[in-house]
Amino acid sequence: AQSVAQPEDQVKVAEGNPLTVKCTYSVSGNPYLFWYVQYPNRGLQFLLKYITGDNLVKGSYGFEAEFNKSQTSFHLKKPSALVSDSALYFCAVRDIGGSNDYKLSFGAGTTVTVRA
Amino acid sequence: NAGVTQTPKFQVLKTGQSMTLQCAQDMNHEYMSWYRQDPGMGLRLIHYSVGAGITDQGEVPNGYNVSRSTTEDFPLRLLSAAPSQTSVYFCASHFTGGDTGELFFGEGSRLTVL
């Protein structure tokens, strides 16, 4: 069975500082990994994904994520956070080659607060 | 291009009432799914479908029914609403082929069961 863990409920940083949101996963096959962002009272928006290839993936709004197979992690990063990055962030995984590789499993979410 | 459209956006029910949350997508996606979002629990998969006529259960299917008669539509039915079904519901879709796989989400339906 596939699963995702986001160990931090909340992350708080000052504007201009680096932002990291942590994610670890468990799959039986190969992972497709995703990050989504949710602004208040909105649906989820896709940020970036890792399918294969370069372990460093770049996405929307200046975000990037690093895939680490040995640590089964896919941490989201932004070199210089903005107040407008304050939102709820979700990590998700598809288990390609698992019992049902269409399904996407989500972590519990991490609330990011960027203070001015 | 409307993407994924959910209706209604808000609904209040009394315990025991029934209702249907509608979901439609215009991207010709084979895969459609319903999630519920509860504080501290992320998104949990209720039901999903990999094509017209094919549905399957997710993590939390009890109390919900689905059907997929067309590629575009994937309604979620609550037959007898319970307070535990108070939640925000999201419909999502994606292609099943190729290396895409990212889900496209609707704006959500906030349901309150009294």
Coordinates of N, CA and C in Angstrom, one line a residue:
Chain A
A1 N 0.8 -1.2 0.0 CA 0.0 0.0 0.0 C 0.9 1.2 0.0
Q2 N 0.4 2.3 -0.7 CA 1.2 3.5 -0.7 C 0.8 4.5 0.4
S3 N 1.7 5.3 0.8 CA 1.4 6.3 1.9 C 2.3 7.4 1.8
V4 N 1.9 8.5 2.3 CA 2.7 9.8 2.4 C 2.6 10.4 3.8
A5 N 3.8 10.9 4.2 CA 3.8 11.5 5.5 C 4.4 12.9 5.4
Q6 N 3.7 13.9 6.0 CA 4.2 15.2 6.1 C 4.4 15.5 7.5
P7 N 5.6 15.4 8.0 CA 5.9 15.4 9.5 C 5.6 16.7 10.2
E8 N 5.4 17.8 9.5 CA 5.2 19.1 10.1 C 3.8 19.6 9.8
D9 N 3.0 19.9 10.8 CA 1.7 20.4 10.6 C 1.8 21.9 10.1
Q10 N 2.8 22.6 10.7 CA 3.0 24.0 10.3 C 4.4 24.3 10.1
V11 N 4.7 25.2 9.2 CA 6.0 25.8 9.0 C 5.8 27.3 8.9
K12 N 6.7 28.0 9.7 CA 6.6 29.5 9.7 C 8.0 30.0 9.4
V13 N 8.0 30.9 8.4 CA 9.3 31.5 8.0 C 9.1 33.0 7.8
A14 N 10.2 33.8 7.8 CA 10.1 35.2 7.5 C 10.2 35.4 6.0
E15 N 9.6 36.4 5.5 CA 9.7 36.7 4.1 C 11.1 36.9 3.7
G16 N 11.5 36.3 2.5 CA 12.9 36.4 2.1 C 13.8 35.3 2.5
N17 N 13.3 34.5 3.5 CA 14.1 33.3 4.0 C 13.7 32.1 3.2
P18 N 14.6 31.1 3.2 CA 14.3 29.9 2.5 C 13.1 29.1 3.2
L19 N 12.4 28.4 2.3 CA 11.2 27.7 2.8 C 11.4 26.2 2.4
T20 N 11.2 25.3 3.4 CA 11.2 23.9 3.1 C 10.0 23.2 3.7
V21 N 9.3 22.4 2.9 CA 8.2 21.6 3.4 C 8.6 20.2 3.2
K22 N 8.5 19.4 4.2 CA 9.0 18.0 4.1 C 8.0 17.0 3.7
C23 N 8.4 15.9 3.0 CA 7.5 14.9 2.6 C 8.3 13.6 2.5
T24 N 7.8 12.5 3.1 CA 8.3 11.2 2.8 C 7.2 10.3 2.3
Y25 N 7.6 9.2 1.6 CA 6.6 8.4 1.0 C 6.9 6.9 1.2
S26 N 6.0 6.0 0.9 CA 6.2 4.6 0.9 C 5.4 4.0 -0.2
V27 N 6.0 3.3 -1.1 CA 5.4 2.6 -2.2 C 6.0 1.2 -2.4
S28 N 5.3 0.4 -3.1 CA 5.8 -1.0 -3.4 C 6.5 -1.0 -4.8
G29 N 6.1 -0.1 -5.7 CA 6.7 0.0 -7.0 C 7.5 1.3 -7.1
N30 N 7.4 2.0 -8.2 CA 8.1 3.2 -8.4 C 7.1 4.4 -8.2
P31 N 7.6 5.5 -7.6 CA 6.7 6.6 -7.2 C 6.7 7.6 -8.3
Y32 N 5.4 8.1 -8.5 CA 5.2 9.4 -9.1 C 4.9 10.3 -8.0
L33 N 5.6 11.5 -7.9 CA 5.4 12.3 -6.7 C 4.9 13.7 -7.1
F34 N 4.1 14.3 -6.3 CA 3.4 15.6 -6.7 C 3.4 16.5 -5.4
W35 N 3.4 17.8 -5.7 CA 3.1 18.8 -4.7 C 1.9 19.6 -5.2
Y36 N 1.0 19.9 -4.3 CA -0.2 20.7 -4.6 C -0.2 21.8 -3.5
V37 N -0.8 22.9 -3.9 CA -1.0 24.0 -3.0 C -2.5 24.4 -2.9
Q38 N -3.0 24.7 -1.7 CA -4.4 25.1 -1.6 C -4.5 26.4 -0.9
Y39 N -5.1 27.4 -1.5 CA -5.3 28.7 -0.9 C -6.7 28.6 -0.3
P40 N -7.0 29.5 0.7 CA -8.3 29.4 1.5 C -9.5 29.4 0.5
N41 N -10.4 28.4 0.8 CA -11.6 28.3 0.2 C -11.5 28.0 -1.3
R42 N -10.4 27.4 -1.7 CA -10.1 27.1 -3.1 C -9.8 25.6 -3.3
G43 N -9.8 25.1 -4.5 CA -9.4 23.8 -4.8 C -7.9 23.7 -4.8
L44 N -7.4 22.5 -5.0 CA -5.9 22.3 -5.0 C -5.4 22.6 -6.4
Q45 N -4.2 23.3 -6.3 CA -3.5 23.6 -7.6 C -2.2 22.8 -7.7
F46 N -1.9 22.3 -8.8 CA -0.7 21.6 -9.1 C 0.5 22.5 -9.1
L47 N 1.6 22.1 -8.3 CA 2.8 22.8 -8.3 C 3.9 22.2 -9.2
L48 N 4.2 20.9 -8.9 CA 5.2 20.2 -9.6 C 5.1 18.7 -9.4
K49 N 5.9 18.0 -10.2 CA 5.9 16.5 -10.1 C 7.2 16.0 -10.4
Y50 N 7.4 14.8 -9.9 CA 8.6 14.0 -10.3 C 8.1 12.7 -10.9
I51 N 8.5 12.4 -12.1 CA 8.2 11.2 -12.8 C 9.4 10.3 -12.9
T52 N 10.4 10.9 -13.5 CA 11.7 10.2 -13.7 C 12.7 11.2 -14.1
G53 N 14.0 10.8 -14.1 CA 15.1 11.7 -14.6 C 15.7 12.5 -13.5
D54 N 16.0 13.8 -13.7 CA 16.7 14.7 -12.8 C 16.0 14.7 -11.5
N55 N 16.7 14.5 -10.4 CA 16.1 14.5 -9.1 C 15.6 15.8 -8.6
L56 N 16.1 16.9 -9.2 CA 15.7 18.2 -8.8 C 14.6 18.7 -9.8
V57 N 13.4 18.9 -9.3 CA 12.3 19.3 -10.2 C 11.9 20.7 -9.9
K58 N 11.7 21.5 -11.0 CA 11.3 22.9 -10.8 C 9.9 23.0 -11.2
G59 N 9.1 23.8 -10.5 CA 7.7 24.0 -10.8 C 7.3 25.4 -10.8
S60 N 6.0 25.6 -10.5 CA 5.4 26.9 -10.6 C 5.8 27.8 -9.4
Y61 N 5.7 29.1 -9.6 CA 5.9 30.1 -8.6 C 7.3 30.1 -7.9
G62 N 8.3 29.6 -8.6 CA 9.6 29.5 -8.0 C 9.9 28.3 -7.1
F63 N 8.9 27.4 -7.0 CA 9.1 26.2 -6.1 C 10.0 25.2 -6.9
E64 N 10.6 24.4 -6.1 CA 11.4 23.2 -6.6 C 11.3 22.1 -5.5
A65 N 11.6 20.9 -6.0 CA 11.5 19.8 -5.0 C 12.6 18.8 -5.4
E66 N 13.2 18.2 -4.4 CA 14.3 17.2 -4.6 C 13.8 15.8 -4.3
F67 N 13.9 14.9 -5.2 CA 13.6 13.5 -5.0 C 14.8 12.8 -4.5
N68 N 14.7 12.1 -3.4 CA 15.8 11.3 -2.8 C 15.3 9.9 -2.6
K69 N 15.7 9.0 -3.5 CA 15.2 7.6 -3.5 C 15.6 6.9 -2.2
S70 N 16.9 7.1 -1.8 CA 17.4 6.3 -0.6 C 16.7 6.8 0.7
Q71 N 16.3 8.0 0.7 CA 15.6 8.5 1.9 C 14.1 8.5 1.7
T72 N 13.6 8.1 0.6 CA 12.2 8.1 0.2 C 11.6 9.4 0.6
S73 N 12.2 10.5 0.1 CA 11.7 11.8 0.4 C 11.5 12.7 -0.8
F74 N 10.7 13.7 -0.7 CA 10.4 14.6 -1.8 C 10.1 15.9 -1.2
H75 N 11.1 16.6 -0.7 CA 10.9 17.9 0.0 C 10.7 19.0 -0.9
L76 N 9.8 19.9 -0.6 CA 9.5 21.1 -1.4 C 10.3 22.2 -0.9
K77 N 10.9 23.1 -1.8 CA 11.7 24.1 -1.4 C 11.4 25.4 -2.2
K78 N 11.7 26.5 -1.6 CA 11.7 27.8 -2.3 C 12.8 28.6 -1.7
P79 N 13.7 29.2 -2.5 CA 14.9 29.9 -1.9 C 14.5 31.1 -1.1
S80 N 13.5 31.8 -1.6 CA 13.1 33.1 -0.9 C 11.6 33.2 -0.9
A81 N 11.1 33.0 0.3 CA 9.6 32.9 0.5 C 9.0 34.3 0.4
L82 N 7.7 34.3 -0.1 CA 6.9 35.5 -0.1 C 5.7 35.3 0.8
V83 N 5.2 36.5 1.2 CA 4.0 36.4 2.0 C 2.8 35.7 1.3
S84 N 2.8 35.9 0.0 CA 1.7 35.2 -0.8 C 1.9 33.7 -0.9
D85 N 3.0 33.2 -0.5 CA 3.2 31.7 -0.4 C 2.5 31.1 0.8
S86 N 1.9 31.9 1.6 CA 1.2 31.3 2.8 C 0.0 30.6 2.3
A87 N -0.1 29.3 2.6 CA -1.1 28.4 2.1 C -1.0 27.0 2.7
L88 N -1.8 26.1 2.3 CA -1.7 24.7 2.7 C -1.1 23.9 1.6
Y89 N -0.1 23.1 1.9 CA 0.6 22.4 0.9 C 0.5 20.9 1.1
F90 N 0.2 20.2 0.0 CA 0.0 18.7 0.1 C 1.0 18.0 -0.8
C91 N 1.6 17.0 -0.2 CA 2.4 16.1 -1.0 C 1.6 14.8 -1.4
A92 N 1.8 14.3 -2.6 CA 1.0 13.1 -3.0 C 1.8 12.2 -3.8
V93 N 1.4 10.9 -3.8 CA 2.2 9.8 -4.5 C 1.3 8.9 -5.2
R94 N 1.7 8.5 -6.4 CA 1.1 7.4 -7.1 C 2.1 6.2 -7.1
D95 N 1.6 5.0 -6.9 CA 2.5 3.9 -6.8 C 2.5 3.1 -8.1
I96 N 3.4 3.5 -9.0 CA 3.4 2.9 -10.4 C 3.9 1.5 -10.3
G97 N 3.1 0.6 -10.7 CA 3.5 -0.8 -10.6 C 2.9 -1.5 -9.4
G98 N 2.2 -0.7 -8.6 CA 1.6 -1.3 -7.4 C 0.2 -1.9 -7.8
S99 N -0.6 -2.2 -6.7 CA -1.8 -2.9 -7.0 C -2.8 -2.1 -7.8
N100 N -2.7 -0.8 -7.6 CA -3.6 0.1 -8.3 C -2.9 1.4 -8.6
D101 N -2.2 1.5 -9.7 CA -1.3 2.7 -9.9 C -2.0 3.9 -10.4
Y102 N -3.4 3.9 -10.5 CA -4.1 5.1 -10.8 C -4.3 6.0 -9.6
K103 N -4.3 5.4 -8.5 CA -4.7 6.2 -7.3 C -3.6 7.1 -6.8
L104 N -4.1 8.3 -6.3 CA -3.2 9.2 -5.7 C -3.4 9.3 -4.3
S105 N -2.4 9.1 -3.4 CA -2.6 9.2 -2.0 C -1.9 10.5 -1.5
F106 N -2.6 11.2 -0.6 CA -2.1 12.5 -0.1 C -1.6 12.4 1.3
G107 N -0.7 13.3 1.6 CA -0.3 13.5 3.0 C -1.4 14.4 3.7
A108 N -1.2 14.6 5.0 CA -2.2 15.4 5.8 C -2.1 16.9 5.6
G109 N -1.0 17.3 4.9 CA -0.9 18.8 4.6 C -0.1 19.5 5.6
T110 N 0.6 20.5 5.1 CA 1.4 21.4 6.0 C 1.0 22.9 5.7
T111 N 0.7 23.5 6.8 CA 0.3 25.0 6.7 C 1.5 25.8 6.7
V112 N 1.7 26.6 5.7 CA 2.9 27.5 5.6 C 2.4 28.9 5.9
T113 N 3.1 29.5 6.8 CA 2.9 30.9 7.1 C 4.2 31.7 6.9
V114 N 4.1 32.7 6.0 CA 5.2 33.5 5.7 C 4.9 34.9 6.3
R115 N 5.7 35.4 7.3 CA 5.5 36.6 7.9 C 6.3 37.7 7.3
A116 N 5.7 38.9 7.2 CA 6.3 40.0 6.5 C 7.5 40.6 7.3
Chain B
N1 N -12.3 26.6 -21.7 CA -12.1 25.3 -21.2 C -12.4 25.3 -19.7
A2 N -13.6 24.7 -19.2 CA -14.0 24.9 -17.8 C -13.2 24.0 -16.9
G3 N -12.6 22.9 -17.3 CA -11.9 22.0 -16.4 C -12.8 21.1 -15.6
V4 N -12.7 21.1 -14.3 CA -13.6 20.3 -13.5 C -14.6 21.2 -12.7
T5 N -15.8 20.9 -12.9 CA -16.9 21.7 -12.4 C -17.7 20.9 -11.3
Q6 N -17.8 21.5 -10.1 CA -18.6 20.8 -9.1 C -19.7 21.7 -8.7
T7 N -20.9 21.0 -8.4 CA -22.1 21.7 -7.9 C -22.8 20.8 -6.9
P8 N -23.4 21.4 -5.9 CA -23.3 22.8 -5.5 C -22.0 23.1 -4.7
K9 N -21.8 24.4 -4.5 CA -20.6 24.8 -3.7 C -20.8 24.7 -2.2
F10 N -22.1 24.9 -1.8 CA -22.4 24.8 -0.4 C -23.7 24.1 -0.3
Q11 N -23.9 23.3 0.8 CA -25.1 22.5 1.0 C -25.2 22.2 2.5
V12 N -26.5 22.4 3.0 CA -26.8 22.1 4.4 C -27.9 21.0 4.3
L13 N -27.6 19.9 5.0 CA -28.6 18.8 5.0 C -28.9 18.5 6.5
K14 N -30.1 17.9 6.6 CA -30.4 17.3 7.9 C -30.1 15.8 7.9
T15 N -29.8 15.3 9.1 CA -29.5 13.9 9.2 C -30.6 13.0 8.5
G16 N -30.2 12.1 7.7 CA -31.1 11.2 7.0 C -31.5 11.6 5.6
Q17 N -31.3 12.9 5.3 CA -31.6 13.3 3.9 C -30.6 12.8 2.9
S18 N -31.0 12.8 1.7 CA -30.1 12.3 0.6 C -29.8 13.5 -0.3
M19 N -28.7 13.4 -1.0 CA -28.4 14.4 -2.0 C -27.3 13.8 -2.9
T20 N -27.1 14.5 -4.0 CA -26.1 14.2 -5.0 C -25.2 15.4 -5.3
L21 N -23.9 15.2 -5.1 CA -22.9 16.2 -5.5 C -22.5 15.9 -7.0
Q22 N -22.6 16.9 -7.8 CA -22.3 16.7 -9.2 C -20.9 17.1 -9.5
C23 N -20.3 16.3 -10.5 CA -19.0 16.6 -11.0 C -18.9 16.4 -12.5
A24 N -18.4 17.3 -13.2 CA -18.3 17.2 -14.7 C -16.9 17.7 -15.1
Q25 N -16.3 17.0 -16.0 CA -15.0 17.5 -16.6 C -15.1 17.5 -18.1
D26 N -14.4 18.5 -18.7 CA -14.5 18.6 -20.2 C -13.1 18.4 -20.8
M27 N -12.3 17.6 -20.2 CA -10.9 17.4 -20.7 C -10.7 15.9 -21.2
N28 N -11.8 15.2 -21.3 CA -11.8 13.8 -21.8 C -10.9 12.9 -20.9
H29 N -10.8 13.2 -19.6 CA -10.0 12.4 -18.7 C -10.7 11.1 -18.4
E30 N -9.9 10.0 -18.5 CA -10.5 8.7 -18.1 C -10.7 8.5 -16.6
Y31 N -9.8 9.0 -15.8 CA -9.8 8.8 -14.4 C -10.5 10.0 -13.7
M32 N -11.5 9.6 -12.9 CA -12.1 10.6 -12.0 C -12.3 10.1 -10.6
S33 N -12.3 11.0 -9.7 CA -12.3 10.6 -8.3 C -12.9 11.6 -7.4
W34 N -13.3 11.1 -6.2 CA -13.9 12.0 -5.2 C -13.1 11.9 -3.9
Y35 N -12.7 13.0 -3.3 CA -12.0 13.1 -2.1 C -12.8 13.9 -1.1
R36 N -12.6 13.6 0.2 CA -13.1 14.5 1.2 C -11.9 15.0 2.0
Q37 N -12.0 16.3 2.4 CA -11.0 16.9 3.1 C -11.5 17.3 4.5
D38 N -10.8 16.8 5.5 CA -11.1 17.1 6.9 C -9.8 17.6 7.6
P39 N -10.0 18.6 8.5 CA -8.8 19.2 9.2 C -7.9 18.1 9.8
G40 N -6.6 18.3 9.4 CA -5.6 17.4 10.0 C -5.5 16.0 9.4
M41 N -6.4 15.7 8.4 CA -6.4 14.4 7.8 C -6.1 14.4 6.3
G42 N -5.8 15.6 5.8 CA -5.5 15.6 4.3 C -6.7 15.3 3.5
L43 N -6.5 14.7 2.3 CA -7.5 14.3 1.4 C -7.6 12.8 1.5
R44 N -8.8 12.3 1.6 CA -9.0 10.9 1.7 C -9.9 10.5 0.5
L45 N -9.5 9.4 -0.2 CA -10.2 9.0 -1.4 C -11.5 8.2 -1.0
I46 N -12.6 8.7 -1.6 CA -13.9 8.0 -1.3 C -14.2 7.0 -2.4
H47 N -14.3 7.4 -3.6 CA -14.5 6.5 -4.8 C -13.7 7.0 -6.0
Y48 N -13.4 6.1 -6.9 CA -12.8 6.5 -8.1 C -13.3 5.7 -9.3
S49 N -13.0 6.2 -10.5 CA -13.4 5.5 -11.7 C -12.3 5.7 -12.8
V50 N -12.0 4.6 -13.4 CA -11.0 4.6 -14.5 C -11.6 4.7 -15.9
G51 N -12.9 4.8 -16.0 CA -13.6 4.9 -17.2 C -15.1 4.7 -17.1
A52 N -15.8 5.1 -18.1 CA -17.3 4.9 -18.1 C -17.6 3.5 -17.8
G53 N -18.5 3.3 -16.8 CA -19.0 2.0 -16.4 C -18.1 1.3 -15.4
I54 N -17.0 1.9 -15.0 CA -16.1 1.3 -14.1 C -15.9 2.2 -12.8
T55 N -16.2 1.6 -11.7 CA -16.0 2.4 -10.4 C -15.4 1.5 -9.4
D56 N -14.8 2.0 -8.4 CA -14.2 1.2 -7.3 C -14.1 2.1 -6.1
Q57 N -13.9 1.4 -4.9 CA -13.9 2.1 -3.7 C -12.5 2.6 -3.3
G58 N -12.5 3.7 -2.6 CA -11.2 4.2 -2.1 C -11.1 3.9 -0.6
E59 N -10.5 4.8 0.2 CA -10.2 4.5 1.6 C -11.5 4.6 2.4
V60 N -12.4 5.5 2.1 CA -13.5 5.8 3.0 C -14.8 5.8 2.2
P61 N -15.3 4.6 1.7 CA -16.4 4.6 0.8 C -17.8 4.5 1.5
N62 N -17.8 4.1 2.8 CA -19.1 3.9 3.4 C -19.9 5.1 3.5
G63 N -21.2 4.9 3.1 CA -22.2 6.0 3.1 C -22.3 6.8 1.8
Y64 N -21.4 6.4 0.8 CA -21.4 7.1 -0.5 C -21.6 6.1 -1.6
N65 N -22.3 6.5 -2.7 CA -22.4 5.7 -3.9 C -21.9 6.6 -5.1
V66 N -21.4 5.9 -6.1 CA -21.1 6.6 -7.3 C -21.5 5.8 -8.5
S67 N -21.5 6.5 -9.7 CA -21.8 5.8 -10.9 C -21.0 6.6 -12.0
R68 N -20.7 6.0 -13.1 CA -20.0 6.6 -14.2 C -20.6 6.2 -15.5
S69 N -21.7 6.9 -15.9 CA -22.4 6.5 -17.1 C -21.7 7.1 -18.4
T70 N -21.0 8.2 -18.2 CA -20.4 8.9 -19.3 C -18.9 9.3 -18.9
T71 N -18.1 9.6 -19.8 CA -16.7 10.0 -19.5 C -16.7 11.3 -18.7
E72 N -17.7 12.2 -19.0 CA -17.6 13.5 -18.5 C -18.1 13.6 -17.0
D73 N -19.1 12.8 -16.6 CA -19.8 13.0 -15.3 C -19.5 11.9 -14.3
F74 N -19.4 12.3 -13.0 CA -19.1 11.4 -12.0 C -19.8 11.9 -10.7
P75 N -21.0 11.6 -10.5 CA -21.8 12.1 -9.4 C -21.5 11.3 -8.1
L76 N -21.6 12.0 -7.0 CA -21.4 11.3 -5.7 C -22.7 11.4 -4.9
R77 N -23.2 10.3 -4.5 CA -24.5 10.3 -3.8 C -24.4 9.9 -2.4
L78 N -25.1 10.7 -1.5 CA -25.2 10.4 -0.1 C -26.6 9.9 0.1
L79 N -26.8 8.7 0.4 CA -28.2 8.1 0.5 C -28.9 8.5 1.8
S80 N -28.2 8.6 2.9 CA -28.7 9.0 4.2 C -27.7 9.7 5.0
A81 N -27.7 11.0 4.9 CA -26.6 11.8 5.4 C -26.5 11.7 6.9
A82 N -25.2 11.7 7.4 CA -24.9 11.7 8.8 C -24.0 12.8 9.1
P83 N -24.0 13.3 10.4 CA -23.1 14.4 10.8 C -21.6 14.1 10.5
S84 N -21.2 12.9 10.5 CA -19.8 12.5 10.2 C -19.4 12.8 8.7
Q85 N -20.4 13.0 7.9 CA -20.2 13.4 6.5 C -20.0 14.9 6.3
T86 N -20.1 15.6 7.3 CA -19.8 17.1 7.2 C -18.3 17.2 6.8
S87 N -18.1 17.8 5.7 CA -16.7 17.9 5.1 C -16.7 18.8 3.9
V88 N -15.5 18.9 3.3 CA -15.4 19.6 2.0 C -15.0 18.5 1.0
Y89 N -15.8 18.4 0.0 CA -15.6 17.4 -1.0 C -15.0 17.9 -2.3
F90 N -14.0 17.2 -2.8 CA -13.4 17.6 -4.0 C -13.5 16.5 -5.1
C91 N -13.8 16.9 -6.3 CA -13.8 16.0 -7.4 C -12.5 16.3 -8.2
A92 N -11.9 15.2 -8.7 CA -10.6 15.4 -9.5 C -10.5 14.4 -10.6
S93 N -9.7 14.8 -11.6 CA -9.6 13.9 -12.8 C -8.2 14.0 -13.4
H94 N -7.8 13.0 -14.1 CA -6.5 13.0 -14.8 C -6.6 12.0 -16.0
F95 N -5.6 12.2 -16.9 CA -5.4 11.2 -17.9 C -4.8 9.9 -17.3
T96 N -5.0 8.8 -17.8 CA -4.4 7.5 -17.3 C -3.2 7.1 -18.1
G97 N -3.1 7.7 -19.3 CA -2.0 7.3 -20.2 C -0.8 8.3 -20.1
G98 N 0.3 8.0 -20.6 CA 1.4 8.9 -20.7 C 2.0 9.2 -19.3
D99 N 2.8 10.2 -19.2 CA 3.5 10.4 -17.9 C 3.0 11.6 -17.2
T100 N 1.8 12.0 -17.5 CA 1.2 13.2 -16.8 C 0.8 12.8 -15.4
G101 N -0.4 12.5 -15.2 CA -0.9 11.9 -14.0 C -1.2 12.9 -12.9
E102 N -0.9 14.2 -13.1 CA -1.4 15.2 -12.1 C -2.9 15.3 -12.2
L103 N -3.5 15.5 -11.0 CA -4.9 15.6 -10.9 C -5.3 17.1 -11.1
F104 N -6.4 17.2 -11.7 CA -7.1 18.5 -11.9 C -8.3 18.5 -10.9
F105 N -8.4 19.5 -10.1 CA -9.4 19.6 -9.0 C -10.5 20.6 -9.3
G106 N -11.7 20.2 -8.9 CA -12.7 21.2 -8.8 C -12.5 22.2 -7.6
E107 N -13.4 23.1 -7.5 CA -13.3 24.1 -6.5 C -13.8 23.7 -5.1
G108 N -14.5 22.5 -5.1 CA -14.9 22.0 -3.8 C -16.4 22.2 -3.5
S109 N -17.0 21.3 -2.7 CA -18.3 21.4 -2.3 C -18.3 21.3 -0.8
R110 N -18.8 22.3 -0.1 CA -18.8 22.3 1.4 C -20.1 21.8 1.9
L111 N -20.1 20.7 2.6 CA -21.4 20.0 3.0 C -21.4 20.0 4.5
T112 N -22.6 20.5 5.1 CA -22.8 20.5 6.5 C -24.0 19.6 6.7
V113 N -23.9 18.6 7.6 CA -25.0 17.7 8.0 C -25.4 18.0 9.5
L114 N -26.6 18.5 9.7 CA -27.0 18.8 11.0 C -27.7 17.7 11.7

